[in-house]
Short mmCIF file of C-alpha atoms in Angstrom, two decimals:
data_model
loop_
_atom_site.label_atom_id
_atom_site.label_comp_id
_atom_site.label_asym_id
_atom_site.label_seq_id
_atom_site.Cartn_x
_atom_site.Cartn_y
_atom_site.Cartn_z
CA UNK A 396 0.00 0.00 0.00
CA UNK A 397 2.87 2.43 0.61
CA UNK A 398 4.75 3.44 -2.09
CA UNK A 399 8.16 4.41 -1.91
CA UNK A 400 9.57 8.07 -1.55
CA UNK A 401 10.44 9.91 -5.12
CA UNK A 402 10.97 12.94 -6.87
CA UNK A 403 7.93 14.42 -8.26
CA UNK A 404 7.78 16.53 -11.79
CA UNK A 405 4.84 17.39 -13.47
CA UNK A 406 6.20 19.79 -16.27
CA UNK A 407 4.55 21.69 -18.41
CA UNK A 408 5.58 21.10 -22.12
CA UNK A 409 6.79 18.14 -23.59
CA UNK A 410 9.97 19.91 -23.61
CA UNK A 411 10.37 19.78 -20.18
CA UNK A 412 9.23 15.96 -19.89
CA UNK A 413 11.98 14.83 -22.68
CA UNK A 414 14.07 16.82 -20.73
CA UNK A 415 13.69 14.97 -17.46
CA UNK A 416 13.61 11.60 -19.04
CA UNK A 417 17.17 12.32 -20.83
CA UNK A 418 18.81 13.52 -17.29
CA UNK A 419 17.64 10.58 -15.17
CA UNK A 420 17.33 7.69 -17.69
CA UNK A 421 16.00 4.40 -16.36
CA UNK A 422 15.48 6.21 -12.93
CA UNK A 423 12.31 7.93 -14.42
CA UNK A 424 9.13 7.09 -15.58
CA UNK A 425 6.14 9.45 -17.23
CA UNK A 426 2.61 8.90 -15.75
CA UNK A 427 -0.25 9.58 -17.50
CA UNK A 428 -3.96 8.23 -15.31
CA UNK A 429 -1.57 6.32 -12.72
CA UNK A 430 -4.00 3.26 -12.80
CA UNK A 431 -1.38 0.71 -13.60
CA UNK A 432 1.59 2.38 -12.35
CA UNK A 433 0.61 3.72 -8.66
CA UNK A 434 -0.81 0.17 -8.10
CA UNK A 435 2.49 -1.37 -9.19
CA UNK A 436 4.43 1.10 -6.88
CA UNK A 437 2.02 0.70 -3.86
CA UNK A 438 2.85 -3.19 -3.93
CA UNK A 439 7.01 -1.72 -4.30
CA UNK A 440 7.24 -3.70 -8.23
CA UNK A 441 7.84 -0.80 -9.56
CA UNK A 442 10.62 1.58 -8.17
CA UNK A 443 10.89 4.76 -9.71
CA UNK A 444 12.67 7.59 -8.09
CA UNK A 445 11.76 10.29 -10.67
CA UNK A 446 8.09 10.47 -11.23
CA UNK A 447 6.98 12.71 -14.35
CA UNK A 448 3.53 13.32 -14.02
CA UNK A 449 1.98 14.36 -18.03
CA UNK A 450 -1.38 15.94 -16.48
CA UNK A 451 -0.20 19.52 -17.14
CA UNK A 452 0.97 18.94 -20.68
CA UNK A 453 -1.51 20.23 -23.22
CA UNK A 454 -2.05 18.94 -27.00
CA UNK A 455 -2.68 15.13 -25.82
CA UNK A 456 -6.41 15.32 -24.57
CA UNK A 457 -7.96 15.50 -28.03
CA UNK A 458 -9.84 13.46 -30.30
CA UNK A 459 -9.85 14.11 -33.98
CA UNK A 460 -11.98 12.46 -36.87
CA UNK A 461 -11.90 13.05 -40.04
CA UNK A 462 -12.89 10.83 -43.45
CA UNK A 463 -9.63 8.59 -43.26
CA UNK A 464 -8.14 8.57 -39.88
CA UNK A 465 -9.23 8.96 -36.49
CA UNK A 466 -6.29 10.57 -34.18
CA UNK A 467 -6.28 10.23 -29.87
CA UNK A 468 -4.54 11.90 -27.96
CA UNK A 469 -2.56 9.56 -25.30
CA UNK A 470 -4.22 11.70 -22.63
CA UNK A 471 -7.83 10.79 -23.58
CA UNK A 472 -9.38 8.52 -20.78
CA UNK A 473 -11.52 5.31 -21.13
CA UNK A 474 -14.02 7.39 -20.00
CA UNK A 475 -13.62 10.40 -22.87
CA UNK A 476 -13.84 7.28 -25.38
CA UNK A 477 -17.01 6.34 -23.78
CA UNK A 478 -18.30 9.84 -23.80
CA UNK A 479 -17.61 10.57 -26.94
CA UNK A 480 -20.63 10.57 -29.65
CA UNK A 481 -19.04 11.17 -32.94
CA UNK A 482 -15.94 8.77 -32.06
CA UNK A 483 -18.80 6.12 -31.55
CA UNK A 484 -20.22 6.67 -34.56
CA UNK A 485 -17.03 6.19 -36.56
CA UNK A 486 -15.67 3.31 -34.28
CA UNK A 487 -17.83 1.85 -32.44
CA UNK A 488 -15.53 -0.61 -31.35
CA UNK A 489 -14.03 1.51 -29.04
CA UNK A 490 -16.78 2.26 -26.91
CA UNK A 491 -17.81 -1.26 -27.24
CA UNK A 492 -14.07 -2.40 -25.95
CA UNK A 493 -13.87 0.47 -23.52
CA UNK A 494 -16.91 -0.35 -21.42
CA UNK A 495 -15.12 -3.94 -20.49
CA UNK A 496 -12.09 -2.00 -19.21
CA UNK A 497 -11.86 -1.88 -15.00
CA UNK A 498 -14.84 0.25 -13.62
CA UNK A 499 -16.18 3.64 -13.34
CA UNK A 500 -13.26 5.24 -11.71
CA UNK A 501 -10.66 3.88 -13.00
CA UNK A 502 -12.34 5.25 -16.75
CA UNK A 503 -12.13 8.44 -15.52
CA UNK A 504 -8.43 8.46 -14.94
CA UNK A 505 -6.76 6.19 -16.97
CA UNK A 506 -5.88 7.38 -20.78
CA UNK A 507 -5.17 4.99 -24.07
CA UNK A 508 -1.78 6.19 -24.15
CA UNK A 509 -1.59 4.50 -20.79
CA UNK A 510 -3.20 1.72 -22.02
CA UNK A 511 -1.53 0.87 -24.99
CA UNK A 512 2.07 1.72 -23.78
CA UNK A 513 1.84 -0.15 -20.29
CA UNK A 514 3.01 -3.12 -22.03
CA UNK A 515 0.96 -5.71 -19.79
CA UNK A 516 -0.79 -8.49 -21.95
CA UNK A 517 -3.94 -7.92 -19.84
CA UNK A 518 -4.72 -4.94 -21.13
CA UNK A 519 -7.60 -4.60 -24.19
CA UNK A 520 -6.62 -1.75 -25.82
CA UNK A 521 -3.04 -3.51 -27.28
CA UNK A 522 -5.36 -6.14 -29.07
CA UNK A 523 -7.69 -3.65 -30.15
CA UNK A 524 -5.43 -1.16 -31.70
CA UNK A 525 -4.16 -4.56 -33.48
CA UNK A 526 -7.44 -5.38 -34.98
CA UNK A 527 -7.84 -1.86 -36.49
CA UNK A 528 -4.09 -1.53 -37.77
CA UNK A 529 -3.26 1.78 -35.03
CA UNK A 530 -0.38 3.50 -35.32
CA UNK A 531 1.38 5.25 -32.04
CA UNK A 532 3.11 8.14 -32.06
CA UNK A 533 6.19 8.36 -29.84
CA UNK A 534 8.46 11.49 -29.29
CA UNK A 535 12.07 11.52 -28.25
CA UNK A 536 15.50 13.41 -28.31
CA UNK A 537 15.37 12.42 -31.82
CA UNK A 538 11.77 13.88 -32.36
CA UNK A 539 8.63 12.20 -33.23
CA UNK A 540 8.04 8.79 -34.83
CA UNK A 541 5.67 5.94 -35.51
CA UNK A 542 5.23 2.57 -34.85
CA UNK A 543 2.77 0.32 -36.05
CA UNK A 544 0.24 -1.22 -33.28
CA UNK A 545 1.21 -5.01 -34.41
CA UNK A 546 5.20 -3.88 -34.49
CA UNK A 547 4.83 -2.50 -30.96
CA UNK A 548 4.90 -5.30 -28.66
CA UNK A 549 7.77 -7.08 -27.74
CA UNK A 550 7.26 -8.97 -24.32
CA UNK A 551 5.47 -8.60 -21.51
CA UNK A 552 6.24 -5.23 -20.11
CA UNK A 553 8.42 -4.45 -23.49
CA UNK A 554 7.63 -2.51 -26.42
CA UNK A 555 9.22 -0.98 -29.37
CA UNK A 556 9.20 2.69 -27.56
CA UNK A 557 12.72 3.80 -26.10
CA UNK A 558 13.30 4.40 -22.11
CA UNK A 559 13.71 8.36 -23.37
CA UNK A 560 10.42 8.53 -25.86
CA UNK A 561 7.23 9.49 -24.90
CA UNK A 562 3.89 8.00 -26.54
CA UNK A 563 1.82 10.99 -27.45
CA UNK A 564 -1.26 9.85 -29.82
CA UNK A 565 -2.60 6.47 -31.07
CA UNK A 566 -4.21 6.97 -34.97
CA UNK A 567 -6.55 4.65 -36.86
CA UNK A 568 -7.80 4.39 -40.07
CA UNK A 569 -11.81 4.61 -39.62
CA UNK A 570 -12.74 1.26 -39.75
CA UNK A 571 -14.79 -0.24 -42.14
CA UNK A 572 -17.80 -2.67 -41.69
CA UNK A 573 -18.90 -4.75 -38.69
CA UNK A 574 -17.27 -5.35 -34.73
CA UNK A 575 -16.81 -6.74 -32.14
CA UNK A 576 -15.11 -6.64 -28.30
CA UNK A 577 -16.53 -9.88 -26.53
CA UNK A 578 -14.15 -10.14 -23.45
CA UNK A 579 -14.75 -13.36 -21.00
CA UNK A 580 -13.61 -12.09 -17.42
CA UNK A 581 -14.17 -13.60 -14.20
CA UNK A 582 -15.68 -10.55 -13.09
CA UNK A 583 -16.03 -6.21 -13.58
CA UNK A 584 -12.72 -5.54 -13.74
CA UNK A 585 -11.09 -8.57 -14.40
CA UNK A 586 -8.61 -8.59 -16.78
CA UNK A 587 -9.65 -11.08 -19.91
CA UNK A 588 -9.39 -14.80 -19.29
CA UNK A 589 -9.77 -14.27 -23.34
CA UNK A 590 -10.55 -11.40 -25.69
CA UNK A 591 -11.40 -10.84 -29.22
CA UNK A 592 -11.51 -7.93 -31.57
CA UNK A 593 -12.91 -8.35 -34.82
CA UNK A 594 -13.87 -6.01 -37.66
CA UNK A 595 -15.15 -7.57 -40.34
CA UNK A 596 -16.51 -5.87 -44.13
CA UNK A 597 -19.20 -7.75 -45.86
CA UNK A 598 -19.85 -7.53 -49.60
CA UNK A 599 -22.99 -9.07 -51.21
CA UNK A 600 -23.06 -11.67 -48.44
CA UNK A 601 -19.66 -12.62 -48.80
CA UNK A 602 -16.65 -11.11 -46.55
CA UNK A 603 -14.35 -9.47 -48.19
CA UNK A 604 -11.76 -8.30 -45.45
CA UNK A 605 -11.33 -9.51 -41.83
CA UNK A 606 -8.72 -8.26 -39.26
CA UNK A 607 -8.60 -10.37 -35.84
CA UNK A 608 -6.63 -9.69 -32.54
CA UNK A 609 -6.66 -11.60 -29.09
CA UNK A 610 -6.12 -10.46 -26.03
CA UNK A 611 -4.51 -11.74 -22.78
CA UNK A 612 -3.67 -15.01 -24.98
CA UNK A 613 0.10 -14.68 -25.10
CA UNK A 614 2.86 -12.52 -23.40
CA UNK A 615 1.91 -10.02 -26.14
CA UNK A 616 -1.29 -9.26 -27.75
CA UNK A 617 -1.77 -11.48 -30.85
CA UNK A 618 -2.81 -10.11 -34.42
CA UNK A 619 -4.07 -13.40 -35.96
CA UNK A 620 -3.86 -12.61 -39.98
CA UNK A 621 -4.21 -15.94 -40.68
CA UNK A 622 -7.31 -16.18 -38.87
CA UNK A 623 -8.87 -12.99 -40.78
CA UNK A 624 -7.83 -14.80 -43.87
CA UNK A 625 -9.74 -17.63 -43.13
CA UNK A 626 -12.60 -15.86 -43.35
CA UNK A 627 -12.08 -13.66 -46.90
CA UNK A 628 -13.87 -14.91 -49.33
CA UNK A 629 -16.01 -16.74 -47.29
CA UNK A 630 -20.17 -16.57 -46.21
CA UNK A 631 -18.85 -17.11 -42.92
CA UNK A 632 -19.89 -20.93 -42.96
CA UNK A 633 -19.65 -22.79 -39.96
CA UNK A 634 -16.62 -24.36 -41.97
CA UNK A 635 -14.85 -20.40 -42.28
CA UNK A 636 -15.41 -19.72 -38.47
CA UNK A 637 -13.81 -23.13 -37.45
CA UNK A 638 -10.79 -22.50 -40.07
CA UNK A 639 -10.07 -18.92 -38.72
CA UNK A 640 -10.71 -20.45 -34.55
CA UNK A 641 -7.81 -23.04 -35.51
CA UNK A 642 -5.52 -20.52 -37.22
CA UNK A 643 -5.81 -18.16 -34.16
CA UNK A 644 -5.32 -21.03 -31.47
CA UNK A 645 -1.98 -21.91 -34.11
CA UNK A 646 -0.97 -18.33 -33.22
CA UNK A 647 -1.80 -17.60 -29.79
CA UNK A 648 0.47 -19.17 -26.55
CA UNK A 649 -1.44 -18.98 -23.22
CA UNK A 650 -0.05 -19.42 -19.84
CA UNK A 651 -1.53 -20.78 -16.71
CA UNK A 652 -2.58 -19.06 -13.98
CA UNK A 653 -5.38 -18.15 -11.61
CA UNK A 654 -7.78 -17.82 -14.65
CA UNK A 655 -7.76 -21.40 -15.34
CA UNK A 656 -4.92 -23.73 -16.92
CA UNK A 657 -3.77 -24.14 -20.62
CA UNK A 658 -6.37 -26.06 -21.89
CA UNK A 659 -9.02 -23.92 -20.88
CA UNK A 660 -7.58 -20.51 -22.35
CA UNK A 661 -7.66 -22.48 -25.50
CA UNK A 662 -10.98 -23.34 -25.16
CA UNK A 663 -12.22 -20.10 -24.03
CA UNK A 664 -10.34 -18.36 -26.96
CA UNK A 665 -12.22 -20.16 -29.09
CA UNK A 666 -15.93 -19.70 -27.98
CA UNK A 667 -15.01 -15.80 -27.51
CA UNK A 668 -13.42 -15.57 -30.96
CA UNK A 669 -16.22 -17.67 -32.96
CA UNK A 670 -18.84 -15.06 -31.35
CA UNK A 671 -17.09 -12.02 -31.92
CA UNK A 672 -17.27 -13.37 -35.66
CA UNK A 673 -20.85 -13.57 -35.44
CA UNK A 674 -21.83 -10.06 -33.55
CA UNK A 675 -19.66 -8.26 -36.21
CA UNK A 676 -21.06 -10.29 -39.18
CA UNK A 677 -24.76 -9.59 -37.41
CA UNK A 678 -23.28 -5.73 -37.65
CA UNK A 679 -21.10 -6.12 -41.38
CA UNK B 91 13.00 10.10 1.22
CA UNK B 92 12.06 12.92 -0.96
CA UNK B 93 11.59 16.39 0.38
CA UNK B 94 8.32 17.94 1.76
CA UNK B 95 6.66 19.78 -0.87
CA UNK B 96 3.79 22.57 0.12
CA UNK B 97 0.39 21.42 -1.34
CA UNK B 98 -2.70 23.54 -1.84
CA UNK B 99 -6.42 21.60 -2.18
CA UNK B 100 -9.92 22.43 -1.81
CA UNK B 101 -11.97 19.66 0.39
CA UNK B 102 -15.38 20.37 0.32
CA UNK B 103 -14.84 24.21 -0.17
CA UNK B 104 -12.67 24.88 2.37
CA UNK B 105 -8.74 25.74 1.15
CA UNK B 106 -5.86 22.88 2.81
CA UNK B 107 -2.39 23.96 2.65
CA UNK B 108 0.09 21.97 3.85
CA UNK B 109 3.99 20.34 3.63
CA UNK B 110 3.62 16.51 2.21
CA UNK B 111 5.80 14.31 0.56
CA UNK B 112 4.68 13.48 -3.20
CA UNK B 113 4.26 9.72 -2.51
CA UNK B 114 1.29 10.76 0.20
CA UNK B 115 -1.63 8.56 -1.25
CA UNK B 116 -4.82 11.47 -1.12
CA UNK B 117 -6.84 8.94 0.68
CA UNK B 118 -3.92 9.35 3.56
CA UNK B 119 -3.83 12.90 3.20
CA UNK B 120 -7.86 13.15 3.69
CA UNK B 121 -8.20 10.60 6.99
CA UNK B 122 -5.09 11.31 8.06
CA UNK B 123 -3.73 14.96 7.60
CA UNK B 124 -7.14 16.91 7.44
CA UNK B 125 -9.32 14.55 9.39
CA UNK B 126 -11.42 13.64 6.87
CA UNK B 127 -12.23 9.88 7.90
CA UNK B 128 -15.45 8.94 6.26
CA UNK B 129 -13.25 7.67 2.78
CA UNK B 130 -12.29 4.54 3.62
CA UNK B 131 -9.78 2.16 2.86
CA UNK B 132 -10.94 -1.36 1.77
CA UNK B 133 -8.07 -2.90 -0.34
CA UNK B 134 -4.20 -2.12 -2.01
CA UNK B 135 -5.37 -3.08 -5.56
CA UNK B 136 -7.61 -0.27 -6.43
CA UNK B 137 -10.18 -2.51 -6.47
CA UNK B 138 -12.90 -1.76 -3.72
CA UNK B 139 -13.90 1.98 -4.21
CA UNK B 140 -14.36 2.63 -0.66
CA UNK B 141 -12.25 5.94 -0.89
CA UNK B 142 -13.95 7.28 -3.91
CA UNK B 143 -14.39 11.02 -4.01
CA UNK B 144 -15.17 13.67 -6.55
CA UNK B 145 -12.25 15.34 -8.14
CA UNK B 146 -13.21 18.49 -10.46
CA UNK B 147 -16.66 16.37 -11.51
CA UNK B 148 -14.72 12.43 -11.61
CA UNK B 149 -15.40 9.75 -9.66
CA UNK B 150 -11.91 8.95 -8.28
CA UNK B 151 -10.44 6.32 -5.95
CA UNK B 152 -8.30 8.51 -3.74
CA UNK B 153 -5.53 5.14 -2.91
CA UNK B 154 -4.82 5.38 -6.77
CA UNK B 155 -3.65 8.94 -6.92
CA UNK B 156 -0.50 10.92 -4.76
CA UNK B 157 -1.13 14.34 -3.06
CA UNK B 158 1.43 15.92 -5.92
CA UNK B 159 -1.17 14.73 -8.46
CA UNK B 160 -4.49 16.43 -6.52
CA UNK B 161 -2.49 19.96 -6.34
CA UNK B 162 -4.68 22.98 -6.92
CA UNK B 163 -7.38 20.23 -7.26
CA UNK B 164 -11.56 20.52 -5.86
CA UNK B 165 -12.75 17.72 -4.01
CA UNK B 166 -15.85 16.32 -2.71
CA UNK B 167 -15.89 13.67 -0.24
CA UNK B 168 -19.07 12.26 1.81
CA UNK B 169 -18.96 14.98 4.55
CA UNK B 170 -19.24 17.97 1.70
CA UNK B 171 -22.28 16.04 0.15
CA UNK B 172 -24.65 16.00 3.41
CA UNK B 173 -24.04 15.84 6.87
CA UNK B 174 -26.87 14.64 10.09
CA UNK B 175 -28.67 17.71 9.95
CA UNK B 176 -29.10 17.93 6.06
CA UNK B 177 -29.09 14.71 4.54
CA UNK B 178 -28.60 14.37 1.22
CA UNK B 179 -31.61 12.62 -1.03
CA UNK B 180 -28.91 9.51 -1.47
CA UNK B 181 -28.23 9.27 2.40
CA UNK B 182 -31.74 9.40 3.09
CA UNK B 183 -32.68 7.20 0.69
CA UNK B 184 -29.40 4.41 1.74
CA UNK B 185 -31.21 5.00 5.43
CA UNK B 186 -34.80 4.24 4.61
CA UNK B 187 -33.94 1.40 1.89
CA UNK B 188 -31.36 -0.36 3.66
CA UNK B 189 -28.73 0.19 1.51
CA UNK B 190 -26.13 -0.01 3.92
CA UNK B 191 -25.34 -2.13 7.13
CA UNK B 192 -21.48 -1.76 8.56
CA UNK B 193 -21.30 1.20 6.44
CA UNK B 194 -17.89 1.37 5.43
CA UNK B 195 -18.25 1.08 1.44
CA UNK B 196 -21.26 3.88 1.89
CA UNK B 197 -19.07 6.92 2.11
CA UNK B 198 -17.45 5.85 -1.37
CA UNK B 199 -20.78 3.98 -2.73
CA UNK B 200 -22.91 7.34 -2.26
CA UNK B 201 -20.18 9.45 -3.29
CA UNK B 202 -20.29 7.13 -6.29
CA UNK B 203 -23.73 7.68 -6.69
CA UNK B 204 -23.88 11.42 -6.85
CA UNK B 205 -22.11 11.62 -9.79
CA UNK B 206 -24.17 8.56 -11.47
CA UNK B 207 -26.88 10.44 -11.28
CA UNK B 208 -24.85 13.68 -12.62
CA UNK B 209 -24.19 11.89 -15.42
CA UNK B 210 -27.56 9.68 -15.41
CA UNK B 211 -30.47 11.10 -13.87
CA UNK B 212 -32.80 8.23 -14.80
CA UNK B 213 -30.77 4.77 -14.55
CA UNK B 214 -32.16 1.64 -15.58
CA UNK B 215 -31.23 -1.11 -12.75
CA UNK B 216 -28.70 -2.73 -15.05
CA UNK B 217 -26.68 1.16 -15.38
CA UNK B 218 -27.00 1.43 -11.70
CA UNK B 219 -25.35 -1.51 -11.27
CA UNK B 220 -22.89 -1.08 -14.11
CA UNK B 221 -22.18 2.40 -12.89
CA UNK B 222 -21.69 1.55 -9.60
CA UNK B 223 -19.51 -1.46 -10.71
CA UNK B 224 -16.12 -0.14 -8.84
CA UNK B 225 -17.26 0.00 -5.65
CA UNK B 226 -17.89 -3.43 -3.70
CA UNK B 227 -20.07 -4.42 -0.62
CA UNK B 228 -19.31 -7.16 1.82
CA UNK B 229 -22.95 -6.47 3.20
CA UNK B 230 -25.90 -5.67 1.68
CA UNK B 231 -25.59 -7.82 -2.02
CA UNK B 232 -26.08 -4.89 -3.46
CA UNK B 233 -29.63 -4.92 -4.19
CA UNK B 234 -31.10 -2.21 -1.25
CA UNK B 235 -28.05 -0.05 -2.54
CA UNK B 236 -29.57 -0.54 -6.29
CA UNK B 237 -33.05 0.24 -4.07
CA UNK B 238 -31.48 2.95 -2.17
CA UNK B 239 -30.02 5.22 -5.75
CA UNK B 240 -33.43 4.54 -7.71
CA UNK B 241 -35.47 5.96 -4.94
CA UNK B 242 -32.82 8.71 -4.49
CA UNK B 243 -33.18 9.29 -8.56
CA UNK B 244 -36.83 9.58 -7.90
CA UNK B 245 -36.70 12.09 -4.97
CA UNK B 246 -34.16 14.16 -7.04
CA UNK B 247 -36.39 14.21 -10.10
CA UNK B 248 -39.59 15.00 -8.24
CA UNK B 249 -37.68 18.10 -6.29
CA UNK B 250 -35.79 19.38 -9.71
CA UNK B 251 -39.44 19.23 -11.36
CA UNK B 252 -41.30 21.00 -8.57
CA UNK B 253 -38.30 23.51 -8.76
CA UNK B 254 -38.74 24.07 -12.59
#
């Protein structure tokens, strides 16, 4: 419960964060809702002397949509996504996704930069951004640049962004067609025992693109594209759903823990993937 | 151990300042420093919700954020929403439905519930109980808390369309 002592920063500018990160190196981290990290540091798993607290820096709270691309701002909360009528419109996954993230409060402090950069395989939004080909935008010494969603994840707790860069936005193309989060969880809160995203574009009854990602499933999130190529060209036949369940059980690697053993992840994957299928084919 | 920094907050309109170290958890800094017990603590996992208060209009879990974060910050906990002599609709309502028996998750649970109905004047039982999701009760199984918010809703309603 009691975190230990540290140096606290909450600059201004980016600037001023880059700036801090380059002097102390490995002793500092950036903290954007603190719902992962202050949890981490209460049980003493994390130890980080300088603390670099982003609230005060502007130009990361925004959401922008326009034909093409939809741009967030790593400062935008879970509960901004939920909030937020025109991003719903245009991808409706992510209220859909962002409604099976922890609980009220927790929304209303932590951000999809946070998210998507923690690096734990629990989290939804890594899979998610998978599914609809994100890119995030990191900013270093160097300056800014961008890394592809299903380039970013490297480990558990390791990604492709640098000790001294700063993720600062997370952009999608609009998606296209029909989606799906469907998230089995032990209970509110619960990180997924498994988790699909699907998006899925239907074209006189036949499917014509299909991108897949799993969550939880692996020490990274998993971007099947075998199993969304099981499914082009297909009516989405009992056959098609089987073929793209087997490709994405070839790709994913579960381990065992309190959420059940092996086996059972398998099987789980496998229920929650084939119904995704069918909720965004119901919505294609 | 860091150095003492001077804080500034606002707890339920009235101005704190004080010398705290960064790593002070807000929920400390409320029980402990200003005397502010009715947040609670329930759990170390962020989990339970009995320390939720209102930070400049959130619903926050005051173990999950430092002092250094809450700077210059508003905040509304249970004693700033209604006290014995002027209950507010929810505390009346958590009295004559039941919705509470050891009453330690009902400082953060109505707290909760203030800004549900904010946000939600009219909930449906299934957005009570999804909007009240981050705060658990070893007591009551919920249901006279559900009870407690939709009669409070109604009160609220009634009062804001008398006013109008």
């Amino acid at each position: 419960m009691i975190p230990a002592a540290f140096e606290y920063h909450r600059p201004k500018d980016m600037a001023g964060v880059l700036s801090i990160l380059e002097e102390h190196g490995d002793d500092a981290r950036v903290m954007a809702g603190g719902h992962s990290l202050i949890p981490m540091m209460k049980l003493r798993m994390a130890d980080v002397p300088h603390l670099i607290d982003l609230q005060d820096v502007g130009g990361m709270s925004d959401i922008e949509i326009d034909a093409d691309t939809i741009r967030i701002g790593a400062m935008v909360t879970q509960h901004d996504i939920i909030d937020n009528e025109a991003l719903a419109q245009a991808a409706p996954i992510l209220r859909e996704a962002a409604l099976q993230i922890a609980d009220p409060q927790v929304r209303y402090m932590g951000t999809v930069g946070g998210n998507v950069a923690n690096g734990d395989p629990g989290n939804d939004m890594p899979g998610l951004m998978q599914c609809l080909d994100a890119t995030f935008t990191v900013v270093g010494p160097d300056g800014e640049r961008d890394i592809a969603a299903r380039e970013f994840y490297e480990a558990a707790y390791m990604t492709a962004r640098g000790d001294e860069e700063v993720l600062t936005a997370v952009t999608i193309p609009v998606p296209m067609g029909g989606y799906a989060y469907e998230k089995q969880k032990r209970k509110i809160g619960d990180y997924a025992t498994a988790a699909a995203a699907v998006q899925i574009v239907k074209d006189g009854g036949s499917c014509v693109s299909a991108s897949i990602a799993m969550t939880n499933l692996s020490d990274t999130p998993i971007y099947s594209e075998a199993a969304g190529d099981a499914l082009v060209g297909t009516s989405l036949d009992d056959a098609a759903i089987k073929a793209a369940v087997a490709a994405m059980l070839d790709d994913i690697d579960p381990t065992e823990d309190n959420r059940g053993p092996v086996a059972f992840k398998k099987h789980v994957a496998g229920v929650i993937l084939r119904r995704a299928i069918e909720r965004a084919w119901s919505r294609a | 151990m860091s150095k003492k920094q001077h804080y500034k907050i606002t707890v339920n309109g009235k101005e704190e300042e004080f010398l705290a170290e960064p790593r002070e958890l807000l929920i400390y800094t409320l029980r402990e420093r200003l005397n502010i017990t009715g947040p609670h603590i329930g759990c170390e996992t962020s989990h339970c919700g009995a320390c939720t208060v209102t930070i400049d209009g959130k619903s926050v879990k005051s173990c999950t954020m430092f002092v250094a974060q809450a700077d210059g910050k508003k905040i509304t906990t249970i004693e700033g929403i209604g006290g014995p002599d002027n209950l507010h609709p929810l505390q009346t309502a958590f009295k004559e439905h039941h919705g509470l028996q050891c009453g330690y998750c009902t400082p953060g649970m109505i707290t909760r519930a203030k800004k549900l109905l904010e946000e939600n004047p009219n909930p449906t039982e299934a957005e009570i109980r999804f909007g009240m999701a981050g705060n658990i009760c070893r007591c009551t199984g919920y249901q006279n808390i559900v009870k407690s918010i939709q009669a409070a809703a109604a009160e609220m309603n009634a009062a804001k369309e008398a006013a109008e």
